[in-house]
Steps between C-alpha positions, in 0.01 A plus 500: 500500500835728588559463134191594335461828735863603448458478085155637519613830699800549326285473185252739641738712611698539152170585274316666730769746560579528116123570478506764728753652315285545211607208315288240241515162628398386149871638420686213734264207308748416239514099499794479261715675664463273804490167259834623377694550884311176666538269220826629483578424891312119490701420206835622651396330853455175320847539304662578804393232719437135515156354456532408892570800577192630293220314621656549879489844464130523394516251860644726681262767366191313633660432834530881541198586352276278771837546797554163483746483833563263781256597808517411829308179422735406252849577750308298804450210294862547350646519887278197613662280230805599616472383855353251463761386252756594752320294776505211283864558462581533878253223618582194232710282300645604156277301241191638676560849402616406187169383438341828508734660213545252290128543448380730622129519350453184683650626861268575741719777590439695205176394435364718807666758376337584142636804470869371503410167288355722213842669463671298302807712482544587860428097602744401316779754661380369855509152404878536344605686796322272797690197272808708564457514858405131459866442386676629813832593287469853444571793677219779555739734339499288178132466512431882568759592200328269271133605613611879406632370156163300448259814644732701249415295222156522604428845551724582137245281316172631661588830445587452127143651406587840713820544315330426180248734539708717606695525158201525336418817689814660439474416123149669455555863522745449220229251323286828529794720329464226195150529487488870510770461271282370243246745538720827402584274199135471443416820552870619291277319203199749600681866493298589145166417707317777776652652799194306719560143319920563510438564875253194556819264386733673712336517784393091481870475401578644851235247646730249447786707745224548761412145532885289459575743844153455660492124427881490676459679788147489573414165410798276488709594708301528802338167385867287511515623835216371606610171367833516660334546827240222412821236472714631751244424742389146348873428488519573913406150569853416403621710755304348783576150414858552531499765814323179636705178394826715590390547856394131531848418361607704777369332748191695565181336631227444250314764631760759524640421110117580447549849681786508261304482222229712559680857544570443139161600491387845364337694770175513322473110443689389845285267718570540859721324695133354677342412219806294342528322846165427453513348134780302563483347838161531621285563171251244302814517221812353707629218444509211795793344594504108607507626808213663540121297567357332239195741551693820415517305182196448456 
């Protein structure tokens, strides 16, 4: 919705005030002019990048459009996987947990945890890292340098569409010199015709100026941003799962690598510290240990 009433008043804002100026709206309506500079950019964008990258970027476009972020739904069920994984870890034998990530659409563990199991990305870097831990041979400095080279990877690739679009934008105030380029030629062809049909092709020559620079910066630009800040924030899970894994490594209790884990958390989203507690050792989604009565299985 952020979108739509962002475009809508700069729109409003940019004609109304060239109306009350005393100018002709009809003036700005000249459809070839803005066939030439957007065909122009769509057929440059798809030069310029790979098909992925393409049909990720009209993605990532979506995402922003409808703010498609982790909530705090999302992070609780993210941080109950993750101690309950680590409970599993602490409490039994090596092919147990092992189970759990080598499938992990079949674990129990996961499956309580929708969220988490419909992330197919973001399972699979907690399973390779818990099989890690599994391992017992490397050091958490080795696993916390090759997290950051993995999260680097990650965060390069889902903000490919940003930078993309962010070419594009830079491109189109010069995509509106070429198309007001062609319309002095037009009009060049024109001079023997009337001061008042001369001046009609020059001015929807200039059309083409006003719209490659309002495009950019009023439309683009602010619109990669919003993307960026779209995938930075679906890209945070990362973050958490290795803030939490390290502190487990480091001989933190499940519950405090949690705590680890969850100031990652933007302020906005954060659960609190209650509320976690309460999804992962007292709520309807943990995980029971063999320990525990057969009834809180139940």
């Amino acid at each position: 919705m952020g979108s739509f009433v962002g475009i809508f008043i700069t729109v409003a804002a940019l004609l109304g005030g060239f109306a009350a100026m005393g100018g002709h709206l009809a003036v700005l309506m000249q459809p070839w002019e803005f066939v030439i500079i957007i065909g122009t950019a769509v057929g440059t964008f798809i030069l310029a990048n790979p098909w992925k990258t393409v049909i990720d970027t009209g993605v990532a476009c979506m995402q922003a459009v409808t703010n498609a972020v982790p909530g705090q739904r999302y992070y609780l069920d993210l941080l109950g996987a993750l101690h309950a994984l680590m409970r599993e870890l602490r409490g039994k034998g090596r092919n147990e947990v092992e189970a759990h990530i080598d499938d992990p659409s079949s674990s129990e563990i996961f499956k309580a945890f929708p969220s988490v199991l419909g992330d197919p990305s973001l399972l699979q870097f907690i399973c390779d890292y818990v099989r890690l831990i599994i391992m017992g041979n490397a050091r958490t400095h080795e696993i916390e340098a090759l997290m950051d080279e993995e999260i680097h990877t990650i965060v390069k690739s889902k903000l490919a569409p940003y930078h993309a679009l962010v070419t594009v934008s830079e491109a189109m105030p010069a995509l509106g010199i070429v198309a007001a380029v062609l319309g002095v030629i037009k009009a060049m062809g024109a001079l023997d015709q009337s001061p008042k049909l001369l001046g009609g092709f020059i001015g929807a020559a200039l059309v083409g100026t006003f719209a490659g620079i309002f495009i950019s910066y009023g439309v683009l630009s602010p619109f990669a941003i919003k993307i960026k800040m779209t995938r930075e924030k679906k890209c945070r899970p990362y973050i958490i799962v290795k803030q939490t894994l390290l502190a487990f490594m480091n001989g933190a209790m499940p519950q405090i690598a949690v705590e680890h884990g969850r100031k990652m958390i933007s302020s906005n989203e954060r659960p609190s510290i209650d509320v976690v507690e309460n999804e992962t050792i007292a709520g309807p989604k943990a995980v029971p240990t063999e320990a525990e009565p057969k009834a809180a299985r139940a």
